Structure formats: structure tokens, C-alpha cells
XYZ file of C-alpha atoms in Angstrom:
388
model
C 139.916 -202.121 42.640
C 139.605 -201.287 38.922
C 141.605 -203.599 36.733
C 142.193 -203.802 32.980
C 142.836 -207.306 31.650
C 144.533 -207.098 28.231
C 144.690 -210.007 25.766
C 145.725 -208.689 22.349
C 146.487 -212.128 20.885
C 144.090 -212.770 17.961
C 144.696 -216.491 18.452
C 143.086 -216.378 21.900
C 139.295 -215.898 21.684
C 138.710 -214.943 25.284
C 135.260 -216.564 25.494
C 136.205 -219.584 23.359
C 136.918 -223.227 24.193
C 140.704 -223.349 23.682
C 142.912 -223.951 26.692
C 144.213 -220.385 26.430
C 140.608 -219.124 26.354
C 139.766 -221.103 29.476
C 142.858 -219.666 31.126
C 141.673 -216.098 30.494
C 138.169 -216.866 31.758
C 139.406 -218.522 34.944
C 141.793 -215.700 35.822
C 139.078 -213.079 35.255
C 136.623 -215.098 37.363
C 139.169 -215.414 40.168
C 139.882 -211.670 40.069
C 136.166 -210.843 40.228
C 135.619 -213.352 43.018
C 138.155 -211.388 45.023
C 136.323 -208.113 44.467
C 138.100 -206.639 41.425
C 136.125 -204.645 38.846
C 137.560 -206.058 35.621
C 137.396 -204.532 32.128
C 138.465 -206.849 29.324
C 140.535 -205.559 26.390
C 140.845 -208.203 23.682
C 141.275 -208.874 19.987
C 138.656 -211.641 19.729
C 135.856 -212.888 21.944
C 134.983 -216.085 20.038
C 131.288 -215.760 20.893
C 129.074 -214.601 23.728
C 130.406 -214.382 27.247
C 129.930 -217.531 29.349
C 128.016 -217.623 32.609
C 129.658 -215.585 35.314
C 131.313 -213.167 32.862
C 128.338 -211.680 31.000
C 128.505 -208.343 32.796
C 132.234 -207.810 32.184
C 132.821 -204.698 30.005
C 134.598 -205.776 26.808
C 136.689 -203.482 24.582
C 137.576 -204.928 21.181
C 140.881 -204.241 19.425
C 141.297 -204.045 15.632
C 142.024 -207.324 13.825
C 144.684 -207.831 11.162
C 143.282 -208.397 7.674
C 146.483 -208.669 5.625
C 147.174 -211.899 3.751
C 150.917 -212.253 4.099
C 152.708 -212.961 7.368
C 154.911 -209.868 7.154
C 152.002 -207.563 6.377
C 149.880 -209.094 9.150
C 152.689 -208.605 11.664
C 153.045 -204.951 10.664
C 149.300 -204.453 11.007
C 149.209 -205.982 14.483
C 152.183 -203.927 15.604
C 150.470 -200.823 14.236
C 147.206 -201.641 16.011
C 149.072 -201.873 19.304
C 148.748 -198.124 19.927
C 144.985 -198.656 20.264
C 145.608 -200.349 23.600
C 147.370 -197.346 25.082
C 144.641 -195.033 23.813
C 141.940 -197.201 25.320
C 143.710 -197.455 28.684
C 144.136 -193.671 28.714
C 140.422 -193.105 28.035
C 139.189 -195.733 30.511
C 141.780 -195.142 33.224
C 142.977 -194.694 35.820
C 143.339 -198.364 36.742
C 144.690 -199.826 39.939
C 146.325 -202.602 37.918
C 146.901 -203.536 34.278
C 147.056 -207.314 33.886
C 148.288 -208.329 30.425
C 148.455 -211.795 28.894
C 151.598 -211.548 26.767
C 151.094 -211.655 23.013
C 153.589 -211.341 20.181
C 152.896 -207.766 19.072
C 151.481 -206.079 22.174
C 153.957 -203.554 23.519
C 151.993 -200.517 24.617
C 149.990 -201.799 27.630
C 152.944 -202.109 29.980
C 154.541 -198.980 28.536
C 151.405 -196.929 29.174
C 150.999 -198.345 32.689
C 154.620 -197.503 33.488
C 154.193 -193.905 32.265
C 150.946 -193.537 34.233
C 152.477 -194.973 37.394
C 150.024 -197.883 37.528
C 151.159 -201.346 38.647
C 151.351 -203.683 35.656
C 151.615 -207.435 35.574
C 152.693 -209.306 32.427
C 151.650 -212.964 32.350
C 153.801 -215.153 30.075
C 152.548 -218.636 29.253
C 155.007 -219.684 26.560
C 158.033 -218.461 24.582
C 155.765 -217.184 21.834
C 158.570 -215.933 19.579
C 160.055 -219.440 19.408
C 156.640 -221.108 19.114
C 155.656 -218.829 16.250
C 158.901 -219.483 14.383
C 158.732 -223.274 14.838
C 155.041 -224.073 14.542
C 153.658 -221.214 12.418
C 155.391 -218.371 10.534
C 157.393 -215.422 11.807
C 158.741 -212.788 9.434
C 160.086 -210.191 11.881
C 161.815 -212.109 14.648
C 163.855 -209.100 15.779
C 160.686 -207.054 16.068
C 158.957 -209.748 18.114
C 161.948 -210.025 20.433
C 161.949 -206.248 20.886
C 158.297 -206.421 21.960
C 158.862 -208.970 24.734
C 162.036 -207.179 25.847
C 160.199 -203.867 26.183
C 156.969 -205.235 27.624
C 158.768 -207.327 30.251
C 161.110 -204.491 31.192
C 158.229 -202.057 31.754
C 156.087 -204.492 33.762
C 156.096 -204.244 37.527
C 156.346 -208.034 37.570
C 156.414 -210.776 34.955
C 154.506 -213.877 36.021
C 155.718 -216.980 34.179
C 153.999 -220.368 34.295
C 157.245 -222.342 34.559
C 160.971 -222.039 35.179
C 161.846 -222.525 31.469
C 159.469 -219.692 30.519
C 161.010 -217.434 33.164
C 164.504 -218.228 31.862
C 163.359 -217.358 28.324
C 161.956 -213.999 29.517
C 165.202 -213.165 31.312
C 167.155 -213.876 28.132
C 164.969 -211.334 26.324
C 164.856 -208.801 29.173
C 167.643 -209.402 31.733
C 166.328 -206.740 34.125
C 162.755 -208.051 34.169
C 161.395 -209.036 37.572
C 160.178 -212.577 36.954
C 158.273 -214.875 39.273
C 157.082 -218.428 38.558
C 153.436 -219.237 39.299
C 152.064 -222.430 37.651
C 148.520 -222.595 36.350
C 145.550 -223.502 38.518
C 142.037 -224.860 38.600
C 138.634 -223.800 39.905
C 138.331 -226.261 42.774
C 134.695 -225.284 43.280
C 133.616 -226.055 39.725
C 135.904 -229.073 39.334
C 134.860 -231.453 42.117
C 134.838 -235.238 42.443
C 131.521 -236.885 41.533
C 129.513 -238.700 44.164
C 130.114 -241.938 42.293
C 132.316 -242.971 39.418
C 130.428 -244.628 36.564
C 129.685 -248.332 36.656
C 130.440 -250.395 33.590
C 133.582 -250.642 31.468
C 136.869 -249.067 32.500
C 137.096 -245.640 30.824
C 140.412 -243.954 30.083
C 140.086 -240.234 29.393
C 141.962 -237.309 27.862
C 140.988 -233.622 27.721
C 142.755 -231.150 25.477
C 143.457 -229.922 21.993
C 144.492 -232.722 19.645
C 147.906 -231.354 18.646
C 151.132 -233.307 18.132
C 152.873 -232.088 21.278
C 150.010 -233.288 23.505
C 150.881 -236.898 22.710
C 147.391 -238.191 21.999
C 148.820 -240.609 19.419
C 150.943 -242.146 22.199
C 147.743 -242.592 24.180
C 145.932 -244.290 21.280
C 148.812 -246.734 20.839
C 148.924 -247.471 24.587
C 145.170 -247.901 24.734
C 145.337 -250.438 21.915
C 147.675 -252.537 24.083
C 145.391 -252.102 27.084
C 142.397 -253.179 25.024
C 144.289 -256.324 24.082
C 144.390 -257.230 27.775
C 141.066 -255.672 28.757
C 138.716 -255.794 25.742
C 135.870 -253.970 27.499
C 137.980 -250.848 28.159
C 137.005 -247.608 26.444
C 138.916 -244.448 25.472
C 137.209 -241.039 25.753
C 138.907 -238.111 23.980
C 137.429 -234.729 24.944
C 138.496 -231.948 22.608
C 139.268 -231.245 18.981
C 142.264 -230.215 16.943
C 144.303 -230.729 13.805
C 145.126 -234.357 14.665
C 141.484 -235.424 15.022
C 141.297 -237.180 11.661
C 144.637 -238.881 12.110
C 143.659 -240.118 15.573
C 140.468 -241.648 14.205
C 142.349 -243.310 11.361
C 144.989 -244.664 13.747
C 142.372 -246.117 16.096
C 140.666 -247.814 13.151
C 143.956 -249.211 11.882
C 144.682 -250.641 15.335
C 141.262 -252.282 15.457
C 140.003 -250.192 18.382
C 137.848 -247.698 16.515
C 134.644 -248.894 18.180
C 136.201 -248.461 21.629
C 137.215 -244.819 21.059
C 134.841 -241.874 21.486
C 135.741 -238.352 20.381
C 133.537 -235.522 21.616
C 134.947 -232.738 19.446
C 135.205 -229.243 20.932
C 133.153 -228.826 24.105
C 132.034 -225.879 26.201
C 134.516 -225.431 29.072
C 131.580 -225.493 31.493
C 130.853 -229.072 30.349
C 134.358 -230.382 31.032
C 133.713 -231.387 34.688
C 130.846 -233.596 33.518
C 133.074 -235.347 31.000
C 135.727 -235.893 33.661
C 133.090 -237.491 35.875
C 132.539 -240.092 33.146
C 136.162 -241.314 33.391
C 137.931 -243.767 35.697
C 141.437 -242.497 34.963
C 142.796 -239.472 33.082
C 145.981 -239.254 31.041
C 148.517 -236.565 30.074
C 150.605 -238.547 27.563
C 153.435 -236.397 26.230
C 155.683 -237.720 23.448
C 159.413 -238.299 23.703
C 161.312 -235.046 23.273
C 158.350 -232.971 24.432
C 158.950 -229.359 25.427
C 159.203 -228.688 29.170
C 157.901 -225.130 29.482
C 154.161 -225.827 29.659
C 151.878 -225.793 32.704
C 148.954 -227.972 31.584
C 145.515 -226.876 32.738
C 144.061 -230.307 32.083
C 146.244 -231.981 34.692
C 145.074 -229.589 37.403
C 141.479 -230.199 36.299
C 142.059 -233.963 36.486
C 143.467 -233.594 39.998
C 140.637 -231.388 41.257
C 138.057 -233.865 39.975
C 139.653 -236.594 42.065
C 140.756 -238.670 39.096
C 143.778 -240.937 39.289
C 146.202 -239.450 36.742
C 148.820 -241.109 34.574
C 151.199 -238.519 33.131
C 154.508 -238.375 31.357
C 157.388 -237.420 33.609
C 158.244 -234.145 31.908
C 158.307 -230.465 32.848
C 156.095 -229.568 35.819
C 154.199 -232.849 35.873
C 156.307 -234.653 38.514
C 155.761 -231.723 40.900
C 152.075 -231.451 40.010
C 151.621 -235.136 40.880
C 153.672 -234.728 44.060
C 156.369 -236.917 42.484
C 154.112 -239.952 42.208
C 152.106 -239.595 45.428
C 149.121 -238.042 43.631
C 149.380 -239.945 40.337
C 151.472 -242.290 38.237
C 154.434 -241.055 36.199
C 155.746 -242.772 33.079
C 158.496 -241.886 30.620
C 157.451 -239.562 27.766
C 156.540 -241.572 24.686
C 156.628 -244.873 26.597
C 153.686 -246.704 25.043
C 154.179 -249.950 26.939
C 154.799 -248.164 30.260
C 151.600 -246.171 29.820
C 149.604 -249.292 28.903
C 150.983 -251.147 31.944
C 150.112 -248.257 34.282
C 146.567 -248.107 32.933
C 146.183 -251.875 33.261
C 147.367 -251.780 36.883
C 144.819 -249.058 37.691
C 142.060 -250.934 35.906
C 142.664 -253.970 38.110
C 142.941 -252.078 41.407
C 139.939 -249.880 42.373
C 141.477 -249.280 45.790
C 144.582 -247.752 44.209
C 142.380 -245.542 42.037
C 140.511 -244.339 45.126
C 143.712 -243.556 47.036
C 145.315 -241.699 44.141
C 142.095 -239.800 43.438
C 141.852 -238.602 47.037
C 145.503 -237.517 47.000
C 144.933 -235.733 43.691
C 141.979 -233.753 45.020
C 143.869 -232.766 48.149
C 146.852 -231.682 46.051
C 144.686 -229.493 43.809
C 142.964 -227.769 46.716
C 146.158 -227.207 48.661
C 148.431 -226.039 45.859
C 146.593 -225.175 42.645
C 143.394 -223.177 43.183
C 142.971 -220.218 40.826
C 142.341 -218.062 43.872
C 145.807 -218.855 45.189
C 147.399 -218.512 41.748
C 145.914 -215.049 41.199
C 146.797 -213.887 44.709
C 150.422 -214.994 44.215
C 150.586 -213.303 40.822
C 149.256 -209.970 42.060
C 151.454 -210.090 45.149
C 154.452 -210.115 42.807
C 153.284 -206.718 41.566
C 152.682 -205.472 45.107
C 148.894 -205.638 44.747
C 146.575 -207.280 47.277
C 142.951 -208.271 46.731
C 140.186 -209.161 49.139
C 141.719 -211.606 51.633
C 138.771 -214.019 51.307
C 140.044 -217.345 50.003
C 138.058 -218.525 47.030
C 139.480 -222.054 47.178
C 136.970 -224.774 47.971
C 138.006 -227.760 50.070
């Protein structure tokens, strides 16, 4: 099967270290593992291809160079025709798989005209995100893009029910299906032994306000008051990095907190092996549309997980059977849950085993990709890439 994977979002360097970058890499790996010949069409690579993807043909799209938001949006919309031209030259394809971006309209349109199956993957309500967290000059134009792209797609795969509802508001006739994110259960495995020494609480992700890392720092300060030897390991970087460091220092726990900065995605399993418990600490009022990769990676690595009870997380943790749920923004509840796990190695072992089983059974990338393509009426090699 020949497949074109399209990611026209300049904010997603497909070979980078961001969560969105990892998402692209994992989907492409899963497609190739099932026998697909993938060609990658992208705006940015972010560096050389990682191991396992170095022989993937890459076709670069033009980048916007304008300084103002309005001009940059017009440039990106104008560059969109390059995608259709490239697909026409490189086609025919058995499937076009597009990661939705704000100004990419022509991939699904071209596939529809050519009679090729086309799958549009939607990870977030980007129009709303852009307007709230960044800048958006042409909202009507952005809404027209998602309406057209979703309507032309054979199927629209959404990572959550709220995302699917948002797509249907933009394109009522779109054929949506909900498929949460996944994890490579072969690469993310439990270690033979958890580390000896002090109790280590861990977090993996971009340090942005909606990920709740400040809630975690506050909760860890309370834990450290009860368990002075405990340590906090923050894996990742982001705009809150400086503030997190300052907050830890102000709380008197600076020496107990380690920040790694940005790390290669291939190194993440090793960092998870250094932890005794992993946390997904969302703040009060957090959005509910996300499908967090880090939680599935925690589960696959056999870590006991403490997560805020928001969005997909209760289902991901099997409603408390594969992890501990606390209220979003509940600093004391999070500290108490961490303290209970610190004092009970047997509970950590039981939750870790349940987490691993949950990841293998429900969240392998192989299963996620198969479900996504099935929505578009496309089947890959039946071999199951999930690893028990």
C-alpha cells in the first residue's frame, strides 16, 4: 500500500521532540510496521529523521515568512495548493492520511477528486486554540478550511468525543469516529527493577499552563514535608520552565527537583524507568478534549499513575483500577495520593501491573492505526504489532 502522510502545520516539526512530533512519528512507524509504504509531506522536519524513519521519503512544503498574523495566514493558505500539486505528481496513493492543520484544505479535496480514500486526523479544535492561546486574524477562513477538509475526507478520526463534537459543528455531514491516542508497547516496557533509593515522582511533557505542572510542584512540596527524601523529576521543557524553577525554590524544594529540559523521544522510556510513580496533574477548569500521550506511555511502562479526573483520564485509568484519580487542581489530594503510594510498594506493584495490561490491551499504536484506517475502509497487514 502506498500512503501519503500530510502534516502541513509549521508548528509540528515531524522529527522533533514535541508531543505532536512524537505523535506523527509513532503513527508513521505503526503504518510502516503494518507494511505501508509511507511518503511524508510536511512543513518542518525539526532535524534529521530518528531511527526507524530515516528511509522515509520526505517532501517539504513552503514556510510562511510574513511578519504579521494576517499576512502569515494568507501565505499559508496560498501555499496550500502545493500539497495538491505534490500529491498529483507522486500519486496515485492508496490512502492520504492528513494530520489536520489550520490552513491545509487541498489534501482531502485532491484525494476526493482522485477517488482515493482520505483520512483526516483531528487532535484538537485548532481554530479555538489559535484564537485563545495565540493569534487568529481570519477566523471565518480557518473555519471554512476545517469544514471543507472534514467534509471531503472519507473519515475524520478524532482523539476524543469533545473534538468529534467540535468537528461536527464545523462540518455536520462529516463522518467522525473517536480513536484515542496510543503508545508503542514494544518500546515502552516496564524495567526489570525500579530504582532503589529515594521515592521519585515523575512528569513527562511540555511545561505549559494547561498541563498543570505548577499544581504538581505545590503538591510535591507538601509531600516533601512528610517525606523529605522524596524527589521530583520533570522531563521536558516549555514556557513555564523558569517559573517552575522559581516556584520550587520559593517553596524550599529546589534541591529536590530535577528538570531535564527537552529530551529525545527515544530517551523517554529510560527516564520513565527512573521513576516510582508518574503524574498527570491538570489544573482546575482544564479543557477536556485532549488525549494525553504521556499517560499511555506511563501505563505501558508499568508505572503507577496519579492523574486528574478530567477528560479521557478516568477511562484511560480504567476508572481507578489502573491508577489513582484526584480532582483537577487538588493540591492536597494529589499530595495525599503520592504519600500513600510512597508508603505502599505493594500497591505500586499492583497498579503498575494493571497499567501495563491496560496499555497493551487497549492503547497500542498498532490497534489505534488499524481502527483509524478501518474507519476509512482501509485494511493493512493483519499482523498485530502490539507487544504483550
